């Protein structure tokens, strides 16, 4: 198939590269001319495993880049819209980028096309795209508008795209059903995997489920899924907060909960709250969709409040471990909103840095890939940037782990212990093995383990108590 992908960000670029990998002829379009020039020159603007290899394999062959939307769309059979849908000031999705593309497309359609909305949008958006196209002069017989929401996760985007759980197609007619199923056929029938150049992922991929629904159901499925995942995170964070008060260990609790096939083990890791460019805006937007039709989706309000509270709790935890924060030097490992990506949009790590700075802490930070992007969102002078994790720890009064990079879990804890000024480790992602950290003579504070548990473990270690915690009424007690 000939495909145009409009918007070459995280979703558009990964989709374009993967469509080329599946054998299609693809033009990836963006209105950021600078980004297109960089892509043409072989520069990959985002950090995503396997993406450089795919782009190198197909660039200037089955994969090309352009800032000319009209020309790209005129040559395409199928056009994917992958532009951003950020939150507006009032919480609804800002659909002006999608509308902008629809207006441009109206003047570009010179033969029948299938237009596929891949951005995450509120239910009814495909209908609005249809109206816009007609309003701006396109003939309804020249196009179909389908929905194909994307479920990839940053950090594992290429693998998620090529090995999805399901491929969701919201189709209005036979023309669009046939076109989109043809695009995904190598994955749905698993023929891609028998090719000699297929990427060999660590897990053997299984055939994805292809789910065909109405357009509106597909739009709903994406929003409802993201909001549910956010709910699962806020739920487990709340469970962790109770664990801290009652003397249970949330790691054991989630292991027990997640072993129930009705619940499942994924998205049950407590921490400093969800972030990134999707969950915060999608929960807000989904609640707005419900409000717009007169339904108060109040559980989503609670999900957002728990999420914000989780960051405040972590700051309290740091404060309690340090007694006071003014002029304390903190080593912060992790800036991206999750491991595996350089995306710092709505990163809880960066929110925490700003909150700790407001309390007078000084910070040295390190992230294996997100340093450059972090500089764009952390105000100048707020932090110092370290060359590596060990340099970050040197002379710091405590270590904070805020992004789940596997290399942080594999640090030499004896070395970290020697480098830190005080032996205090606060793990906002429950990434580290507490026993290893404590065995290196340090105090470990994670999320969701009680004061009693930590104290009991402490009794058997040789850790010197560096600082006594301050008991505060509004936060759970912490072990020293
Ligand atoms: P992004 O900001 O990384 O990329 C959007 C791109 O669209 C930018 O490069 C921008 O320059 C371009 N653009 C905007 N208007 C344009 C126009 N008129 N013509 C051409 N290009 C235009 O966004 P993203 O993270 O890729 O997300 C895109 C959509 O996919 C959003 O709706 C998001 O919610 C959804 N989504 C994102 C993820 C994710 O993990 N990032 C996962 C699933 C779904």
Short mmCIF file of C-alpha atoms and ligand atoms in Angstrom, two decimals:
data_model
loop_
_atom_site.label_atom_id
_atom_site.label_comp_id
_atom_site.label_asym_id
_atom_site.label_seq_id
_atom_site.Cartn_x
_atom_site.Cartn_y
_atom_site.Cartn_z
CA UNK A 1 0.00 0.00 0.00
CA UNK A 2 1.03 3.61 -0.47
CA UNK A 3 0.76 5.34 2.88
CA UNK A 4 1.13 8.93 4.06
CA UNK A 5 1.65 9.44 7.78
CA UNK A 6 0.89 12.98 8.92
CA UNK A 7 2.77 13.97 12.07
CA UNK A 8 6.22 12.44 12.57
CA UNK A 9 6.40 12.44 16.37
CA UNK A 10 6.60 9.42 18.66
CA UNK A 11 3.58 7.71 17.11
CA UNK A 12 3.89 8.93 13.53
CA UNK A 13 7.59 8.18 13.12
CA UNK A 14 7.37 4.73 14.70
CA UNK A 15 4.25 3.90 12.65
CA UNK A 16 5.86 5.12 9.42
CA UNK A 17 9.04 3.09 10.02
CA UNK A 18 7.04 -0.02 10.95
CA UNK A 19 4.69 0.29 7.95
CA UNK A 20 7.80 0.45 5.73
CA UNK A 21 9.15 -2.60 7.55
CA UNK A 22 5.89 -4.43 6.72
CA UNK A 23 6.51 -3.75 3.03
CA UNK A 24 4.50 -0.59 2.37
CA UNK A 25 5.65 2.56 0.62
CA UNK A 26 5.53 5.35 3.17
CA UNK A 27 5.95 9.11 3.26
CA UNK A 28 6.19 10.56 6.77
CA UNK A 29 5.04 14.18 6.83
CA UNK A 30 5.54 16.89 9.41
CA UNK A 31 4.96 20.64 9.36
CA UNK A 32 8.13 21.08 11.41
CA UNK A 33 10.47 21.62 8.46
CA UNK A 34 13.53 21.37 10.69
CA UNK A 35 12.47 17.91 11.92
CA UNK A 36 11.94 16.74 8.34
CA UNK A 37 15.37 18.00 7.30
CA UNK A 38 16.96 16.14 10.21
CA UNK A 39 15.07 12.96 9.34
CA UNK A 40 16.09 13.24 5.70
CA UNK A 41 19.69 13.52 6.86
CA UNK A 42 19.36 10.35 8.92
CA UNK A 43 19.05 11.95 12.35
CA UNK A 44 16.51 10.26 14.64
CA UNK A 45 14.85 12.89 16.85
CA UNK A 46 13.61 10.50 19.57
CA UNK A 47 15.18 7.74 21.60
CA UNK A 48 13.41 4.48 20.84
CA UNK A 49 14.97 1.03 20.65
CA UNK A 50 15.09 -0.53 17.12
CA UNK A 51 13.91 2.73 15.49
CA UNK A 52 17.35 3.79 14.18
CA UNK A 53 17.83 0.35 12.59
CA UNK A 54 14.41 0.43 10.90
CA UNK A 55 14.87 3.95 9.58
CA UNK A 56 18.37 3.17 8.34
CA UNK A 57 17.00 0.08 6.59
CA UNK A 58 14.18 1.86 4.72
CA UNK A 59 15.15 5.55 4.42
CA UNK A 60 15.21 6.76 0.79
CA UNK A 61 13.71 3.45 -0.26
CA UNK A 62 10.32 2.52 1.18
CA UNK A 63 10.42 5.35 3.72
CA UNK A 64 10.67 9.01 2.76
CA UNK A 65 10.15 12.27 4.60
CA UNK A 66 8.39 15.39 3.44
CA UNK A 67 6.86 18.62 4.67
CA UNK A 68 4.54 18.74 1.65
CA UNK A 69 1.32 17.27 2.99
CA UNK A 70 -0.61 17.73 -0.23
CA UNK A 71 1.90 15.95 -2.44
CA UNK A 72 2.34 13.10 0.08
CA UNK A 73 -1.42 12.59 0.35
CA UNK A 74 -2.09 12.79 -3.37
CA UNK A 75 0.28 9.85 -3.89
CA UNK A 76 -1.14 7.78 -1.04
CA UNK A 77 -3.97 5.25 -0.85
CA UNK A 78 -4.23 5.53 2.91
CA UNK A 79 -3.49 8.58 5.07
CA UNK A 80 -2.80 8.20 8.80
CA UNK A 81 -3.29 11.24 11.04
CA UNK A 82 -0.78 11.10 13.92
CA UNK A 83 -0.59 14.69 15.12
CA UNK A 84 -0.67 15.72 18.77
CA UNK A 85 -3.88 16.15 20.77
CA UNK A 86 -2.61 18.02 23.86
CA UNK A 87 -4.90 19.12 26.67
CA UNK A 88 -6.53 22.52 26.40
CA UNK A 89 -6.66 24.88 29.39
CA UNK A 90 -10.04 23.45 30.35
CA UNK A 91 -9.01 19.80 30.09
CA UNK A 92 -10.62 18.84 26.79
CA UNK A 93 -8.36 17.52 24.05
CA UNK A 94 -7.13 20.38 21.88
CA UNK A 95 -8.12 19.14 18.43
CA UNK A 96 -6.83 22.14 16.50
CA UNK A 97 -3.91 20.14 15.02
CA UNK A 98 -6.32 17.45 13.81
CA UNK A 99 -8.63 20.11 12.40
CA UNK A 100 -5.67 21.79 10.68
CA UNK A 101 -4.81 18.52 8.96
CA UNK A 102 -8.46 17.95 7.95
CA UNK A 103 -8.60 21.39 6.33
CA UNK A 104 -5.40 20.76 4.39
CA UNK A 105 -6.59 17.34 3.33
CA UNK A 106 -9.84 18.77 1.93
CA UNK A 107 -7.84 20.55 -0.72
CA UNK A 108 -5.52 17.62 -1.38
CA UNK A 109 -7.94 14.82 -2.23
CA UNK A 110 -7.92 14.21 -5.95
CA UNK A 111 -8.82 10.51 -5.86
CA UNK A 112 -10.56 8.22 -3.34
CA UNK A 113 -8.59 7.88 -0.10
CA UNK A 114 -8.95 6.16 3.21
CA UNK A 115 -8.15 8.59 6.03
CA UNK A 116 -7.27 6.91 9.30
CA UNK A 117 -7.30 8.78 12.59
CA UNK A 118 -4.52 7.30 14.77
CA UNK A 119 -4.05 10.10 17.30
CA UNK A 120 -5.90 9.61 20.58
CA UNK A 121 -9.08 11.62 20.23
CA UNK A 122 -12.46 12.01 21.93
CA UNK A 123 -15.34 9.99 20.58
CA UNK A 124 -16.97 11.85 17.70
CA UNK A 125 -13.69 13.24 16.28
CA UNK A 126 -13.85 11.18 13.07
CA UNK A 127 -17.33 12.57 12.50
CA UNK A 128 -15.95 16.09 12.98
CA UNK A 129 -13.11 15.36 10.52
CA UNK A 130 -15.71 14.19 8.01
CA UNK A 131 -17.77 17.39 8.45
CA UNK A 132 -14.63 19.56 8.11
CA UNK A 133 -13.53 17.85 4.91
CA UNK A 134 -16.96 18.34 3.36
CA UNK A 135 -17.18 21.93 4.61
CA UNK A 136 -13.85 22.72 2.96
CA UNK A 137 -14.86 21.29 -0.36
CA UNK A 138 -14.03 17.56 -0.39
CA UNK A 139 -16.54 15.24 -2.02
CA UNK A 140 -17.89 12.58 0.41
CA UNK A 141 -17.46 9.90 -2.26
CA UNK A 142 -13.71 10.61 -2.31
CA UNK A 143 -12.89 9.51 1.20
CA UNK A 144 -13.71 7.30 4.19
CA UNK A 145 -12.68 8.20 7.73
CA UNK A 146 -11.65 5.30 9.94
CA UNK A 147 -10.21 5.06 13.42
CA UNK A 148 -7.13 2.98 14.26
CA UNK A 149 -6.04 4.01 17.75
CA UNK A 150 -2.43 3.34 18.64
CA UNK A 151 -1.51 1.43 21.78
CA UNK A 152 2.29 1.56 21.60
CA UNK A 153 4.20 2.60 24.71
CA UNK A 154 7.22 4.84 24.58
CA UNK A 155 10.36 2.91 25.45
CA UNK A 156 9.08 -0.23 23.71
CA UNK A 157 7.30 1.47 20.81
CA UNK A 158 8.68 -0.54 17.89
CA UNK A 159 8.13 -3.85 19.65
CA UNK A 160 4.62 -2.81 20.69
CA UNK A 161 3.80 -1.77 17.14
CA UNK A 162 5.07 -4.99 15.56
CA UNK A 163 3.90 -7.31 18.37
CA UNK A 164 0.64 -5.72 19.55
CA UNK A 165 -1.90 -7.44 21.80
CA UNK A 166 -4.58 -6.26 19.42
CA UNK A 167 -5.05 -4.15 16.32
CA UNK A 168 -8.18 -2.07 16.65
CA UNK A 169 -9.99 -0.90 13.53
CA UNK A 170 -13.05 1.33 13.73
CA UNK A 171 -14.32 1.25 10.17
CA UNK A 172 -17.28 2.99 8.56
CA UNK A 173 -17.33 0.98 5.30
CA UNK A 174 -15.92 -1.92 3.32
CA UNK A 175 -13.40 0.26 1.46
CA UNK A 176 -11.66 1.32 4.65
CA UNK A 177 -11.90 -2.15 6.21
CA UNK A 178 -10.15 -3.73 3.24
CA UNK A 179 -7.46 -1.06 3.01
CA UNK A 180 -6.49 -1.12 6.68
CA UNK A 181 -6.64 -4.89 7.06
CA UNK A 182 -4.31 -5.15 4.03
CA UNK A 183 -1.82 -2.87 5.79
CA UNK A 184 -1.73 -4.95 8.95
CA UNK A 185 -2.05 -8.37 7.27
CA UNK A 186 1.66 -9.31 7.68
CA UNK A 187 1.20 -8.94 11.45
CA UNK A 188 -2.30 -10.41 11.76
CA UNK A 189 -1.34 -13.47 9.69
CA UNK A 190 2.17 -13.46 11.21
CA UNK A 191 3.83 -13.70 7.77
CA UNK A 192 6.17 -10.85 8.72
CA UNK A 193 7.91 -13.08 11.24
CA UNK A 194 8.93 -15.71 8.70
CA UNK A 195 10.78 -13.10 6.60
CA UNK A 196 14.59 -13.30 6.75
CA UNK A 197 14.96 -9.70 7.95
CA UNK A 198 12.21 -9.68 10.59
CA UNK A 199 13.35 -8.12 13.85
CA UNK A 200 14.06 -10.79 16.44
CA UNK A 201 12.57 -9.52 19.69
CA UNK A 202 13.39 -11.30 22.95
CA UNK A 203 9.80 -12.56 23.21
CA UNK A 204 8.37 -14.74 20.48
CA UNK A 205 5.47 -12.71 19.09
CA UNK A 206 2.02 -14.23 18.91
CA UNK A 207 -0.66 -13.36 16.36
CA UNK A 208 -2.47 -10.22 17.46
CA UNK A 209 -6.19 -10.07 17.76
CA UNK A 210 -7.73 -7.90 15.06
CA UNK A 211 -10.77 -6.17 16.49
CA UNK A 212 -13.16 -4.51 14.08
CA UNK A 213 -15.70 -2.10 15.54
CA UNK A 214 -17.69 0.96 14.68
CA UNK A 215 -15.67 4.18 14.49
CA UNK A 216 -17.15 5.55 17.70
CA UNK A 217 -16.48 2.33 19.64
CA UNK A 218 -12.83 2.40 18.54
CA UNK A 219 -12.47 6.01 19.70
CA UNK A 220 -14.06 5.06 23.04
CA UNK A 221 -11.88 1.95 23.48
CA UNK A 222 -8.67 3.99 23.37
CA UNK A 223 -9.77 6.62 25.86
CA UNK A 224 -11.42 4.08 28.15
CA UNK A 225 -8.30 1.87 28.08
CA UNK A 226 -5.88 4.66 28.97
CA UNK A 227 -8.14 5.96 31.72
CA UNK A 228 -8.43 2.42 33.11
CA UNK A 229 -4.66 1.97 33.17
CA UNK A 230 -4.29 5.29 35.00
CA UNK A 231 -6.96 4.11 37.43
CA UNK A 232 -5.02 0.89 38.02
CA UNK A 233 -1.91 2.92 38.85
CA UNK A 234 -3.74 5.24 41.23
CA UNK A 235 -5.40 2.23 42.82
CA UNK A 236 -2.13 0.45 43.49
CA UNK A 237 -0.59 3.69 44.76
CA UNK A 238 -3.45 3.95 47.23
CA UNK A 239 -2.91 0.32 48.25
CA UNK A 240 0.78 1.14 48.78
CA UNK A 241 -0.14 4.07 51.03
CA UNK A 242 -2.27 1.79 53.20
CA UNK A 243 0.52 -0.82 53.27
CA UNK A 244 2.87 1.79 54.71
CA UNK A 245 0.45 2.43 57.57
CA UNK A 246 -0.51 -1.13 58.41
CA UNK A 247 2.87 -2.82 58.23
CA UNK A 248 2.41 -4.75 54.98
CA UNK A 249 4.83 -4.83 52.06
CA UNK A 250 3.22 -3.71 48.82
CA UNK A 251 5.64 -5.82 46.75
CA UNK A 252 4.20 -8.93 48.37
CA UNK A 253 0.68 -7.56 48.15
CA UNK A 254 0.82 -6.86 44.41
CA UNK A 255 2.44 -10.21 43.76
CA UNK A 256 -0.53 -11.84 45.46
CA UNK A 257 -3.06 -9.58 43.73
CA UNK A 258 -1.49 -9.83 40.29
CA UNK A 259 -1.44 -13.62 40.35
CA UNK A 260 -5.21 -13.51 40.00
CA UNK A 261 -5.81 -13.78 36.26
CA UNK A 262 -8.76 -11.41 36.58
CA UNK A 263 -6.38 -8.71 37.83
CA UNK A 264 -3.04 -9.49 36.16
CA UNK A 265 0.42 -8.40 37.31
CA UNK A 266 1.01 -5.45 34.94
CA UNK A 267 0.53 -1.83 35.97
CA UNK A 268 0.60 -2.86 39.60
CA UNK A 269 3.91 -1.23 40.51
CA UNK A 270 3.43 1.66 42.92
CA UNK A 271 5.58 4.75 42.66
CA UNK A 272 5.52 8.50 42.21
CA UNK A 273 2.46 8.51 39.97
CA UNK A 274 1.86 8.25 36.25
CA UNK A 275 2.99 10.92 33.81
CA UNK A 276 3.99 11.33 30.19
CA UNK A 277 2.21 12.79 27.24
CA UNK A 278 -0.73 10.37 27.29
CA UNK A 279 -2.24 9.32 30.63
CA UNK A 280 -2.61 12.77 32.25
CA UNK A 281 -4.21 14.32 29.17
CA UNK A 282 -6.29 11.27 28.25
CA UNK A 283 -7.82 10.94 31.72
CA UNK A 284 -8.70 14.65 31.63
CA UNK A 285 -10.07 14.43 28.11
CA UNK A 286 -12.12 11.31 28.82
CA UNK A 287 -13.65 12.95 31.88
CA UNK A 288 -14.48 15.99 29.70
CA UNK A 289 -16.11 13.76 27.08
CA UNK A 290 -18.32 12.28 29.79
CA UNK A 291 -19.11 15.73 31.23
CA UNK A 292 -20.05 17.02 27.79
CA UNK A 293 -22.81 14.43 27.60
CA UNK A 294 -23.98 15.06 31.15
CA UNK A 295 -22.17 12.23 32.97
CA UNK A 296 -20.02 12.98 36.00
CA UNK A 297 -17.17 10.43 35.70
CA UNK A 298 -16.14 11.20 39.26
CA UNK A 299 -13.88 8.17 39.67
CA UNK A 300 -11.50 9.83 37.17
CA UNK A 301 -11.35 12.96 39.32
CA UNK A 302 -10.18 10.75 42.17
CA UNK A 303 -7.62 9.02 39.91
CA UNK A 304 -6.07 12.43 39.14
CA UNK A 305 -6.11 13.56 42.76
CA UNK A 306 -4.40 10.38 43.96
CA UNK A 307 -1.81 10.86 41.25
CA UNK A 308 -0.98 14.40 42.30
CA UNK A 309 -0.97 13.41 45.96
CA UNK A 310 1.53 10.64 45.24
CA UNK A 311 4.15 13.24 44.28
CA UNK A 312 3.49 15.30 47.41
CA UNK A 313 3.84 12.13 49.50
CA UNK A 314 7.20 11.38 47.97
CA UNK A 315 8.43 14.89 48.72
CA UNK A 316 7.29 14.37 52.32
CA UNK A 317 9.19 11.12 52.37
CA UNK A 318 12.37 12.84 51.20
CA UNK A 319 11.84 15.60 53.74
CA UNK A 320 11.35 13.10 56.54
CA UNK A 321 14.44 11.15 55.60
CA UNK A 322 16.52 14.32 55.42
CA UNK A 323 14.93 16.22 58.33
CA UNK A 324 15.12 19.50 56.40
CA UNK A 325 15.65 20.06 52.71
CA UNK A 326 17.15 23.53 52.58
CA UNK A 327 20.66 23.30 51.09
CA UNK A 328 20.62 19.50 51.11
CA UNK A 329 22.29 18.14 48.01
CA UNK A 330 20.20 15.43 46.34
CA UNK A 331 21.37 13.08 43.60
CA UNK A 332 18.48 12.44 41.21
CA UNK A 333 18.66 9.47 38.86
CA UNK A 334 16.04 9.56 36.11
CA UNK A 335 14.38 12.48 34.36
CA UNK A 336 12.21 10.89 31.66
CA UNK A 337 8.64 10.01 32.59
CA UNK A 338 9.56 6.32 32.36
CA UNK A 339 12.50 4.13 31.47
CA UNK A 340 13.43 3.43 27.85
CA UNK A 341 12.49 6.86 26.52
CA UNK A 342 13.87 10.39 26.46
CA UNK A 343 10.37 11.89 26.69
CA UNK A 344 10.15 14.36 29.57
CA UNK A 345 6.64 15.61 28.83
CA UNK A 346 4.67 15.65 32.10
CA UNK A 347 7.41 13.66 33.80
CA UNK A 348 6.73 13.09 37.51
CA UNK A 349 10.51 13.17 38.01
CA UNK A 350 10.64 16.75 36.78
CA UNK A 351 7.60 17.76 38.83
CA UNK A 352 9.41 16.37 41.88
CA UNK A 353 12.60 18.24 41.04
CA UNK A 354 10.61 21.49 40.93
CA UNK A 355 8.86 20.70 44.22
CA UNK A 356 12.12 19.83 45.97
CA UNK A 357 13.79 22.93 44.58
CA UNK A 358 10.95 25.04 45.99
CA UNK A 359 11.86 23.61 49.42
CA UNK A 360 15.46 24.69 49.05
CA UNK A 361 17.12 21.44 47.96
CA UNK A 362 20.04 21.51 45.54
CA UNK A 363 20.08 18.78 42.93
CA UNK A 364 22.50 16.99 40.66
CA UNK A 365 20.69 14.93 38.02
CA UNK A 366 21.44 12.18 35.54
CA UNK A 367 19.44 10.25 32.95
CA UNK A 368 21.03 7.93 30.39
CA UNK A 369 19.15 9.45 27.43
CA UNK A 370 16.86 12.27 28.55
CA UNK A 371 19.38 14.95 29.59
CA UNK A 372 19.02 17.01 26.44
CA UNK A 373 15.22 17.06 26.50
CA UNK A 374 15.22 17.69 30.25
CA UNK A 375 17.23 20.88 29.74
CA UNK A 376 14.28 22.22 27.73
CA UNK A 377 11.82 21.74 30.58
CA UNK A 378 13.91 22.27 33.73
CA UNK A 379 14.46 26.00 34.30
CA UNK A 380 18.08 27.12 33.93
CA UNK A 381 20.08 26.97 37.14
CA UNK A 382 17.66 24.67 38.96
CA UNK A 383 19.90 21.59 38.74
CA UNK A 384 23.41 20.52 37.82
CA UNK A 385 23.80 17.83 35.17
CA UNK A 386 26.14 14.91 35.93
CA UNK A 387 28.09 12.80 33.42
CA UNK A 388 26.96 9.47 34.83
CA UNK A 389 25.15 7.91 37.76
CA UNK A 390 28.25 7.68 39.98
CA UNK A 391 29.26 11.29 39.36
CA UNK A 392 25.67 12.21 40.22
CA UNK A 393 25.94 10.47 43.61
CA UNK A 394 29.28 11.98 44.56
CA UNK A 395 28.96 14.07 47.70
CA UNK A 396 25.15 14.00 47.72
CA UNK A 397 23.17 13.84 50.96
CA UNK A 398 20.74 11.30 49.49
CA UNK A 399 20.04 9.43 46.28
CA UNK A 400 16.60 9.59 44.64
CA UNK A 401 15.65 7.14 41.88
CA UNK A 402 12.81 8.60 39.81
CA UNK A 403 12.83 6.69 36.49
CA UNK A 404 12.92 2.93 36.09
CA UNK A 405 16.07 2.49 34.01
CA UNK A 406 17.41 -1.06 34.45
CA UNK A 407 20.98 0.26 34.71
CA UNK A 408 20.07 2.10 37.90
CA UNK A 409 19.03 -1.20 39.48
CA UNK A 410 22.39 -2.67 38.48
CA UNK A 411 24.56 0.01 40.13
CA UNK A 412 27.44 -1.03 42.35
CA UNK A 413 25.84 -0.21 45.69
CA UNK A 414 29.09 -0.46 47.65
CA UNK A 415 30.49 2.21 45.36
CA UNK A 416 27.33 4.36 45.66
CA UNK A 417 27.54 4.06 49.42
CA UNK A 418 31.15 5.31 49.39
CA UNK A 419 30.28 8.21 47.08
CA UNK A 420 27.24 9.48 48.94
CA UNK A 421 27.73 11.92 51.76
CA UNK A 422 24.88 10.30 53.73
CA UNK A 423 23.73 6.68 53.22
CA UNK A 424 20.14 7.39 52.21
CA UNK A 425 18.37 6.01 49.13
CA UNK A 426 14.80 6.93 48.20
CA UNK A 427 13.39 4.76 45.45
CA UNK A 428 10.37 6.39 43.82
CA UNK A 429 9.83 3.49 41.44
CA UNK A 430 10.41 0.47 43.69
CA UNK A 431 13.09 -0.40 41.15
CA UNK A 432 15.92 -1.39 43.45
CA UNK A 433 16.44 -4.49 45.50
CA UNK A 434 16.14 -3.13 49.06
CA UNK A 435 18.28 -5.96 50.44
CA UNK A 436 21.20 -5.09 48.17
CA UNK A 437 21.00 -1.40 49.00
CA UNK A 438 20.85 -2.14 52.72
CA UNK A 439 23.63 -4.69 52.46
CA UNK A 440 25.82 -1.85 51.20
CA UNK A 441 25.19 -0.05 54.47
CA UNK A 442 22.50 2.33 53.35
CA UNK A 443 18.98 3.17 54.41
CA UNK A 444 16.39 2.30 51.78
CA UNK A 445 13.00 3.96 51.43
CA UNK A 446 10.69 2.68 48.70
CA UNK A 447 6.97 3.12 48.14
CA UNK A 448 4.54 0.97 50.08
CA UNK A 449 6.61 -0.72 52.77
CA UNK A 450 5.84 0.16 56.35
CA UNK A 451 8.05 1.74 58.97
CA UNK A 452 7.95 -1.48 60.97
CA UNK A 453 9.10 -3.60 58.04
CA UNK A 454 11.98 -1.32 57.24
CA UNK A 455 12.96 -1.09 60.90
CA UNK A 456 12.87 -4.88 61.27
CA UNK A 457 15.15 -5.31 58.27
CA UNK A 458 17.36 -2.53 59.55
CA UNK A 459 17.85 -4.36 62.86
CA UNK A 460 19.72 -7.12 61.08
CA UNK A 461 21.97 -4.82 59.10
CA UNK A 462 24.92 -2.80 60.26
CA UNK A 463 23.55 0.44 58.94
CA UNK A 464 24.34 3.52 60.97
CA UNK A 465 21.24 5.62 61.44
CA UNK A 466 22.15 8.83 59.67
CA UNK A 467 19.27 11.03 60.53
CA UNK A 468 16.16 10.52 62.57
CA UNK A 469 12.92 11.03 60.70
CA UNK A 470 10.54 13.72 61.71
CA UNK A 471 7.05 12.35 62.33
CA UNK A 472 4.50 14.42 60.51
CA UNK A 473 0.76 14.18 60.98
CA UNK A 474 -0.06 14.22 57.26
CA UNK A 475 2.24 11.46 56.06
CA UNK A 476 2.78 7.88 57.07
CA UNK A 477 5.51 7.19 59.56
CA UNK A 478 8.85 6.32 58.07
CA UNK A 479 11.66 4.22 59.35
CA UNK A 480 14.98 5.75 60.09
P1 LIG B 1 4.23 14.32 19.09
O1 LIG B 1 4.02 15.65 19.65
O2 LIG B 1 5.49 13.57 19.40
O3 LIG B 1 4.12 14.38 17.50
C1 LIG B 1 3.14 15.10 16.81
C2 LIG B 1 3.77 15.60 15.51
O4 LIG B 1 2.75 16.14 14.68
C3 LIG B 1 4.80 16.70 15.73
O5 LIG B 1 6.02 16.33 15.13
C4 LIG B 1 4.18 17.92 15.04
O6 LIG B 1 5.14 18.77 14.47
C5 LIG B 1 3.31 17.24 13.98
N1 LIG B 1 2.23 18.08 13.45
C6 LIG B 1 1.36 18.87 14.12
N2 LIG B 1 0.51 19.45 13.25
C7 LIG B 1 0.85 19.02 12.02
C8 LIG B 1 0.35 19.26 10.70
N3 LIG B 1 -0.68 20.09 10.48
N4 LIG B 1 0.94 18.66 9.67
C9 LIG B 1 1.99 17.83 9.86
N5 LIG B 1 2.50 17.55 11.08
C10 LIG B 1 1.94 18.13 12.14
O7 LIG B 1 2.96 13.47 19.52
P2 LIG B 1 2.89 11.89 19.77
O8 LIG B 1 3.42 11.55 21.11
O9 LIG B 1 3.40 11.19 18.58
O10 LIG B 1 1.30 11.69 19.86
C11 LIG B 1 0.48 11.82 18.72
C12 LIG B 1 -0.91 11.29 19.08
O11 LIG B 1 -0.82 9.89 19.36
C13 LIG B 1 -1.53 11.92 20.31
O12 LIG B 1 -2.91 11.99 20.14
C14 LIG B 1 -1.20 10.93 21.41
O13 LIG B 1 -2.11 10.99 22.46
C15 LIG B 1 -1.32 9.64 20.67
N6 LIG B 1 -0.55 8.53 21.24
C16 LIG B 1 0.70 8.78 21.74
C17 LIG B 1 1.44 7.72 22.26
C18 LIG B 1 2.81 7.97 22.83
O14 LIG B 1 3.30 7.08 23.54
N7 LIG B 1 3.44 9.10 22.58
C19 LIG B 1 0.91 6.42 22.27
C20 LIG B 1 -0.36 6.21 21.72
C21 LIG B 1 -1.08 7.28 21.21
#
